[in-house]
PDB file of C-alpha atoms in Angstrom:
ATOM      1  CA  UNK A1068      -9.202  47.402  73.731  1.00 81.00           C
ATOM      2  CA  UNK A1069      -9.180  43.765  72.656  1.00 88.00           C
ATOM      3  CA  UNK A1070      -8.365  40.768  74.826  1.00 93.00           C
ATOM      4  CA  UNK A1071      -6.503  38.637  72.307  1.00 94.00           C
ATOM      5  CA  UNK A1072      -6.519  34.841  72.373  1.00 94.00           C
ATOM      6  CA  UNK A1073      -4.508  34.321  69.181  1.00 94.00           C
ATOM      7  CA  UNK A1074      -2.346  36.541  66.987  1.00 95.00           C
ATOM      8  CA  UNK A1075      -0.492  35.062  64.014  1.00 93.00           C
ATOM      9  CA  UNK A1076       2.930  36.672  64.113  1.00 90.00           C
ATOM     10  CA  UNK A1077       3.952  35.092  60.806  1.00 90.00           C
ATOM     11  CA  UNK A1078       0.920  36.436  58.920  1.00 93.00           C
ATOM     12  CA  UNK A1079       1.328  39.815  60.588  1.00 94.00           C
ATOM     13  CA  UNK A1080       4.988  40.114  59.558  1.00 92.00           C
ATOM     14  CA  UNK A1081       4.270  38.961  56.008  1.00 93.00           C
ATOM     15  CA  UNK A1082       1.418  41.405  55.442  1.00 94.00           C
ATOM     16  CA  UNK A1083       2.967  44.379  57.225  1.00 93.00           C
ATOM     17  CA  UNK A1084       6.134  44.180  55.151  1.00 91.00           C
ATOM     18  CA  UNK A1085       4.091  44.436  51.940  1.00 91.00           C
ATOM     19  CA  UNK A1086       2.346  47.725  52.766  1.00 91.00           C
ATOM     20  CA  UNK A1087       3.809  50.568  50.641  1.00 90.00           C
ATOM     21  CA  UNK A1088       5.641  53.132  52.836  1.00 85.00           C
ATOM     22  CA  UNK A1089       3.522  56.070  51.646  1.00 84.00           C
ATOM     23  CA  UNK A1090       0.339  54.210  52.510  1.00 89.00           C
ATOM     24  CA  UNK A1091       1.727  53.043  55.836  1.00 87.00           C
ATOM     25  CA  UNK A1092       1.643  56.507  57.411  1.00 82.00           C
ATOM     26  CA  UNK A1093      -1.899  57.176  56.190  1.00 83.00           C
ATOM     27  CA  UNK A1094      -3.098  53.865  57.635  1.00 85.00           C
ATOM     28  CA  UNK A1095      -1.338  54.630  60.918  1.00 80.00           C
ATOM     29  CA  UNK A1096      -3.349  57.835  61.230  1.00 77.00           C
ATOM     30  CA  UNK A1097      -6.578  55.912  60.604  1.00 75.00           C
ATOM     31  CA  UNK A1098      -5.556  53.296  63.185  1.00 72.00           C
ATOM     32  CA  UNK A1099      -4.496  56.048  65.647  1.00 70.00           C
ATOM     33  CA  UNK A1100      -0.987  54.635  65.969  1.00 67.00           C
ATOM     34  CA  UNK A1101       1.659  56.837  67.615  1.00 61.00           C
ATOM     35  CA  UNK A1102       3.301  58.545  64.609  1.00 55.00           C
ATOM     36  CA  UNK A1103       6.598  58.969  66.467  1.00 56.00           C
ATOM     37  CA  UNK A1104       6.808  55.205  66.826  1.00 55.00           C
ATOM     38  CA  UNK A1105       5.790  54.725  63.211  1.00 55.00           C
ATOM     39  CA  UNK A1106       8.396  57.161  61.874  1.00 55.00           C
ATOM     40  CA  UNK A1107      11.099  55.021  63.452  1.00 49.00           C
ATOM     41  CA  UNK A1108       9.543  51.885  61.975  1.00 50.00           C
ATOM     42  CA  UNK A1109       9.320  53.379  58.490  1.00 51.00           C
ATOM     43  CA  UNK A1110      12.905  54.644  58.401  1.00 50.00           C
ATOM     44  CA  UNK A1111      14.516  51.613  59.989  1.00 45.00           C
ATOM     45  CA  UNK A1112      15.322  48.230  58.561  1.00 41.00           C
ATOM     46  CA  UNK A1113      13.549  46.024  59.289  1.00 39.00           C
ATOM     47  CA  UNK A1114      10.296  47.947  59.749  1.00 48.00           C
ATOM     48  CA  UNK A1115       9.205  45.697  62.600  1.00 43.00           C
ATOM     49  CA  UNK A1116      10.155  48.147  65.368  1.00 60.00           C
ATOM     50  CA  UNK A1117       6.523  49.206  65.700  1.00 73.00           C
ATOM     51  CA  UNK A1118       4.811  47.124  68.373  1.00 84.00           C
ATOM     52  CA  UNK A1119       2.865  43.970  67.557  1.00 89.00           C
ATOM     53  CA  UNK A1120      -0.548  45.472  68.236  1.00 91.00           C
ATOM     54  CA  UNK A1121       0.254  48.739  66.427  1.00 89.00           C
ATOM     55  CA  UNK A1122       1.228  46.702  63.374  1.00 91.00           C
ATOM     56  CA  UNK A1123      -1.895  44.557  63.747  1.00 94.00           C
ATOM     57  CA  UNK A1124      -4.107  47.666  63.753  1.00 92.00           C
ATOM     58  CA  UNK A1125      -2.370  48.943  60.620  1.00 92.00           C
ATOM     59  CA  UNK A1126      -2.630  45.612  58.795  1.00 94.00           C
ATOM     60  CA  UNK A1127      -6.321  45.353  59.673  1.00 94.00           C
ATOM     61  CA  UNK A1128      -6.920  48.822  58.236  1.00 92.00           C
ATOM     62  CA  UNK A1129      -4.973  47.836  55.120  1.00 93.00           C
ATOM     63  CA  UNK A1130      -7.036  44.673  54.583  1.00 94.00           C
ATOM     64  CA  UNK A1131     -10.301  46.590  55.052  1.00 92.00           C
ATOM     65  CA  UNK A1132      -9.134  49.176  52.531  1.00 90.00           C
ATOM     66  CA  UNK A1133      -7.735  46.873  49.852  1.00 90.00           C
ATOM     67  CA  UNK A1134      -9.608  43.564  50.110  1.00 90.00           C
ATOM     68  CA  UNK A1135     -13.276  44.291  50.926  1.00 87.00           C
ATOM     69  CA  UNK A1136     -13.344  42.222  54.125  1.00 95.00           C
ATOM     70  CA  UNK A1137     -16.692  40.391  54.344  1.00 96.00           C
ATOM     71  CA  UNK A1138     -18.786  38.799  57.066  1.00 97.00           C
ATOM     72  CA  UNK A1139     -18.289  35.098  57.835  1.00 96.00           C
ATOM     73  CA  UNK A1140     -21.643  33.982  56.391  1.00 93.00           C
ATOM     74  CA  UNK A1141     -20.654  35.284  52.940  1.00 92.00           C
ATOM     75  CA  UNK A1142     -16.884  34.795  53.054  1.00 92.00           C
ATOM     76  CA  UNK A1143     -14.663  36.569  50.584  1.00 94.00           C
ATOM     77  CA  UNK A1144     -10.885  35.952  50.631  1.00 95.00           C
ATOM     78  CA  UNK A1145     -10.712  37.858  53.950  1.00 97.00           C
ATOM     79  CA  UNK A1146     -13.630  37.634  56.355  1.00 97.00           C
ATOM     80  CA  UNK A1147     -14.472  38.506  59.942  1.00 97.00           C
ATOM     81  CA  UNK A1148     -17.027  37.249  62.429  1.00 96.00           C
ATOM     82  CA  UNK A1149     -17.986  36.798  66.046  1.00 95.00           C
ATOM     83  CA  UNK A1150     -19.412  33.677  67.647  1.00 94.00           C
ATOM     84  CA  UNK A1151     -18.674  31.082  70.304  1.00 96.00           C
ATOM     85  CA  UNK A1152     -15.512  29.209  69.330  1.00 95.00           C
ATOM     86  CA  UNK A1153     -14.439  25.868  70.754  1.00 94.00           C
ATOM     87  CA  UNK A1154     -10.638  25.923  70.796  1.00 91.00           C
ATOM     88  CA  UNK A1155      -8.495  22.791  70.604  1.00 83.00           C
ATOM     89  CA  UNK A1156      -4.709  22.912  70.652  1.00 72.00           C
ATOM     90  CA  UNK A1157      -3.544  24.133  74.051  1.00 60.00           C
ATOM     91  CA  UNK A1158      -0.804  21.933  75.490  1.00 60.00           C
ATOM     92  CA  UNK A1159       1.614  21.562  72.575  1.00 69.00           C
ATOM     93  CA  UNK A1160       3.047  24.781  71.138  1.00 67.00           C
ATOM     94  CA  UNK A1161       4.565  22.995  68.144  1.00 70.00           C
ATOM     95  CA  UNK A1162       1.247  21.578  66.939  1.00 78.00           C
ATOM     96  CA  UNK A1163      -1.842  23.005  65.180  1.00 83.00           C
ATOM     97  CA  UNK A1164      -4.767  24.649  66.884  1.00 88.00           C
ATOM     98  CA  UNK A1165      -8.366  24.255  65.674  1.00 90.00           C
ATOM     99  CA  UNK A1166     -11.199  26.679  66.477  1.00 94.00           C
ATOM    100  CA  UNK A1167     -14.788  26.107  65.466  1.00 95.00           C
ATOM    101  CA  UNK A1168     -18.256  27.515  65.958  1.00 96.00           C
ATOM    102  CA  UNK A1169     -21.632  27.747  64.289  1.00 94.00           C
ATOM    103  CA  UNK A1170     -24.067  30.541  63.543  1.00 93.00           C
ATOM    104  CA  UNK A1171     -27.346  29.356  62.051  1.00 92.00           C
ATOM    105  CA  UNK A1172     -26.495  27.212  59.049  1.00 93.00           C
ATOM    106  CA  UNK A1173     -22.879  28.399  58.844  1.00 95.00           C
ATOM    107  CA  UNK A1174     -20.071  26.379  60.454  1.00 95.00           C
ATOM    108  CA  UNK A1175     -16.747  28.157  60.888  1.00 96.00           C
ATOM    109  CA  UNK A1176     -13.488  26.186  61.211  1.00 93.00           C
ATOM    110  CA  UNK A1177     -10.197  28.039  61.764  1.00 94.00           C
ATOM    111  CA  UNK A1178      -6.777  26.368  61.593  1.00 91.00           C
ATOM    112  CA  UNK A1179      -3.512  27.871  62.816  1.00 89.00           C
ATOM    113  CA  UNK A1180      -0.334  27.164  64.766  1.00 87.00           C
ATOM    114  CA  UNK A1181      -0.730  26.693  68.524  1.00 85.00           C
ATOM    115  CA  UNK A1182       2.471  28.697  68.901  1.00 85.00           C
ATOM    116  CA  UNK A1183       0.423  31.830  68.197  1.00 89.00           C
ATOM    117  CA  UNK A1184      -2.039  31.267  71.036  1.00 89.00           C
ATOM    118  CA  UNK A1185      -1.490  33.938  73.673  1.00 85.00           C
ATOM    119  CA  UNK A1186       0.232  32.335  76.653  1.00 74.00           C
ATOM    120  CA  UNK A1187       1.564  29.543  74.464  1.00 63.00           C
ATOM    121  CA  UNK A1188       4.610  31.350  73.091  1.00 58.00           C
ATOM    122  CA  UNK A1189       7.861  29.510  72.562  1.00 54.00           C
ATOM    123  CA  UNK A1190      11.113  30.139  70.726  1.00 50.00           C
ATOM    124  CA  UNK A1191      10.434  30.468  67.010  1.00 52.00           C
ATOM    125  CA  UNK A1192      13.451  28.351  66.066  1.00 50.00           C
ATOM    126  CA  UNK A1193      11.939  25.377  67.888  1.00 46.00           C
ATOM    127  CA  UNK A1194       8.869  25.342  65.620  1.00 48.00           C
ATOM    128  CA  UNK A1195       9.375  22.814  62.847  1.00 52.00           C
ATOM    129  CA  UNK A1196       6.283  23.560  60.748  1.00 51.00           C
ATOM    130  CA  UNK A1197       3.502  26.102  60.174  1.00 59.00           C
ATOM    131  CA  UNK A1198      -0.079  24.889  60.369  1.00 58.00           C
ATOM    132  CA  UNK A1199      -2.113  27.642  58.701  1.00 60.00           C
ATOM    133  CA  UNK A1200      -3.005  25.496  55.708  1.00 61.00           C
ATOM    134  CA  UNK A1201      -5.361  22.767  54.565  1.00 63.00           C
ATOM    135  CA  UNK A1202      -2.878  19.843  54.625  1.00 61.00           C
ATOM    136  CA  UNK A1203      -2.247  20.526  58.312  1.00 63.00           C
ATOM    137  CA  UNK A1204      -5.961  20.616  59.010  1.00 64.00           C
ATOM    138  CA  UNK A1205      -6.617  17.260  57.389  1.00 62.00           C
ATOM    139  CA  UNK A1206      -3.596  15.710  59.093  1.00 65.00           C
ATOM    140  CA  UNK A1207      -5.100  16.919  62.370  1.00 63.00           C
ATOM    141  CA  UNK A1208      -8.397  15.240  61.497  1.00 64.00           C
ATOM    142  CA  UNK A1209      -6.595  12.022  60.577  1.00 61.00           C
ATOM    143  CA  UNK A1210      -4.661  12.022  63.874  1.00 63.00           C
ATOM    144  CA  UNK A1211      -7.686  12.796  66.061  1.00 60.00           C
ATOM    145  CA  UNK A1212      -8.013  10.173  68.847  1.00 56.00           C
ATOM    146  CA  UNK A1213     -11.673   9.601  68.083  1.00 52.00           C
ATOM    147  CA  UNK A1214     -11.153   9.577  64.299  1.00 47.00           C
ATOM    148  CA  UNK A1215     -12.954   6.808  62.455  1.00 46.00           C
ATOM    149  CA  UNK A1216     -11.390   4.677  59.700  1.00 42.00           C
ATOM    150  CA  UNK A1217     -14.029   5.753  57.212  1.00 44.00           C
ATOM    151  CA  UNK A1218     -13.128   9.423  57.725  1.00 47.00           C
ATOM    152  CA  UNK A1219     -10.562   9.287  54.932  1.00 48.00           C
ATOM    153  CA  UNK A1220     -13.322   8.337  52.495  1.00 50.00           C
ATOM    154  CA  UNK A1221     -15.504  11.297  53.455  1.00 68.00           C
ATOM    155  CA  UNK A1222     -15.417  14.646  51.699  1.00 78.00           C
ATOM    156  CA  UNK A1223     -13.017  17.170  53.279  1.00 80.00           C
ATOM    157  CA  UNK A1224     -15.877  19.436  54.343  1.00 86.00           C
ATOM    158  CA  UNK A1225     -17.719  16.487  55.926  1.00 87.00           C
ATOM    159  CA  UNK A1226     -14.591  15.581  57.899  1.00 84.00           C
ATOM    160  CA  UNK A1227     -14.336  19.138  59.202  1.00 86.00           C
ATOM    161  CA  UNK A1228     -18.016  19.191  60.133  1.00 89.00           C
ATOM    162  CA  UNK A1229     -17.795  15.881  62.013  1.00 87.00           C
ATOM    163  CA  UNK A1230     -14.635  16.936  63.847  1.00 85.00           C
ATOM    164  CA  UNK A1231     -16.244  20.248  64.817  1.00 88.00           C
ATOM    165  CA  UNK A1232     -19.218  18.420  66.298  1.00 88.00           C
ATOM    166  CA  UNK A1233     -16.925  16.116  68.293  1.00 86.00           C
ATOM    167  CA  UNK A1234     -15.308  18.912  70.318  1.00 88.00           C
ATOM    168  CA  UNK A1235     -16.713  19.217  73.835  1.00 87.00           C
ATOM    169  CA  UNK A1236     -14.614  22.051  75.296  1.00 89.00           C
ATOM    170  CA  UNK A1237     -16.702  25.095  76.356  1.00 92.00           C
ATOM    171  CA  UNK A1238     -16.973  27.784  73.660  1.00 94.00           C
ATOM    172  CA  UNK A1239     -15.403  31.213  74.115  1.00 93.00           C
ATOM    173  CA  UNK A1240     -17.382  34.021  72.529  1.00 96.00           C
ATOM    174  CA  UNK A1241     -14.847  35.592  70.179  1.00 96.00           C
ATOM    175  CA  UNK A1242     -14.280  37.968  67.268  1.00 97.00           C
ATOM    176  CA  UNK A1243     -11.823  37.155  64.524  1.00 97.00           C
ATOM    177  CA  UNK A1244     -10.326  38.158  61.189  1.00 98.00           C
ATOM    178  CA  UNK A1245      -9.296  35.299  58.900  1.00 97.00           C
ATOM    179  CA  UNK A1246      -8.135  34.331  55.410  1.00 95.00           C
ATOM    180  CA  UNK A1247     -10.484  31.922  53.619  1.00 94.00           C
ATOM    181  CA  UNK A1248      -8.997  28.557  52.640  1.00 91.00           C
ATOM    182  CA  UNK A1249     -12.056  26.546  51.600  1.00 90.00           C
ATOM    183  CA  UNK A1250     -15.811  27.064  51.467  1.00 92.00           C
ATOM    184  CA  UNK A1251     -18.624  24.736  50.508  1.00 92.00           C
ATOM    185  CA  UNK A1252     -21.939  23.102  51.362  1.00 93.00           C
ATOM    186  CA  UNK A1253     -22.571  19.910  53.317  1.00 91.00           C
ATOM    187  CA  UNK A1254     -25.884  18.211  54.119  1.00 88.00           C
ATOM    188  CA  UNK A1255     -26.347  17.864  57.873  1.00 80.00           C
ATOM    189  CA  UNK A1256     -27.793  14.858  59.677  1.00 80.00           C
ATOM    190  CA  UNK A1257     -31.176  16.586  59.788  1.00 82.00           C
ATOM    191  CA  UNK A1258     -31.151  17.127  56.017  1.00 84.00           C
ATOM    192  CA  UNK A1259     -30.393  20.854  56.246  1.00 87.00           C
ATOM    193  CA  UNK A1260     -27.755  22.373  53.988  1.00 92.00           C
ATOM    194  CA  UNK A1261     -24.841  23.733  56.026  1.00 93.00           C
ATOM    195  CA  UNK A1262     -22.228  26.190  54.797  1.00 94.00           C
ATOM    196  CA  UNK A1263     -18.758  25.136  55.997  1.00 94.00           C
ATOM    197  CA  UNK A1264     -16.163  27.899  55.945  1.00 95.00           C
ATOM    198  CA  UNK A1265     -12.531  26.980  56.596  1.00 93.00           C
ATOM    199  CA  UNK A1266     -10.027  29.743  57.212  1.00 94.00           C
ATOM    200  CA  UNK A1267      -6.823  30.635  58.978  1.00 94.00           C
ATOM    201  CA  UNK A1268      -6.982  33.528  61.458  1.00 96.00           C
ATOM    202  CA  UNK A1269      -4.890  36.658  61.618  1.00 97.00           C
ATOM    203  CA  UNK A1270      -6.262  37.164  65.122  1.00 97.00           C
ATOM    204  CA  UNK A1271      -8.898  35.863  67.509  1.00 97.00           C
ATOM    205  CA  UNK A1272      -9.987  37.942  70.513  1.00 96.00           C
ATOM    206  CA  UNK A1273     -12.586  37.587  73.249  1.00 94.00           C
ATOM    207  CA  UNK A1274     -15.710  39.551  72.334  1.00 90.00           C
ATOM    208  CA  UNK A1275     -18.389  41.220  74.411  1.00 82.00           C
ATOM    209  CA  UNK A1276     -21.291  38.819  74.229  1.00 67.00           C
ATOM    210  CA  UNK A1277     -23.099  35.910  75.826  1.00 59.00           C
ATOM    211  CA  UNK A1278     -20.546  33.185  76.526  1.00 52.00           C
ATOM    212  CA  UNK A1279     -23.297  30.605  76.124  1.00 50.00           C
ATOM    213  CA  UNK A1280     -23.658  31.418  72.448  1.00 44.00           C
ATOM    214  CA  UNK A1281     -22.156  28.895  70.066  1.00 40.00           C
ATOM    215  CA  UNK A1282     -22.728  25.992  72.475  1.00 38.00           C
TER     216      UNK A1282
END
């Protein structure tokens, strides 16, 4: 069982609706979803009668089957990972959330809508914008209270790296599955080459591991 911190309902709905019906049942068996529940979901319109976490299990199986999901240090279009994530964005459900962590020379930055944080739910019709994209991320960096005027002249990856380093909230050791948005190399202050991977998560969940990792 997973203890979820974030589940993107919009991504989940979008992906689930695209799974061919014949494949849906096969994936449900692999994900061990109750087939009685699934049969109702397949025959009904819309197909969303299956529960959120049943659909999430099915979509995850579909992505693993069709898209060759990679590890975060060598990110393909869909990648997964586990590390200590510092999470910014609690407090305003209609704003973006930013999650970041580092493993070795790889820095992970995840951008999404705070509305999808568990415990942060609000009526969908009150949300004016989605934030699972690069423009939202860079607007967040621009609006950061400790942002510096020269930030706009830095490379996008450098801005993300600097913002990641500025977060002081304790990390939560987490596992995640995300869609890659941007990936590149930045030279750190110590001269080491750092891989910066920017993505938007389908889900983030607490993982079994040392909560001190990623600090």
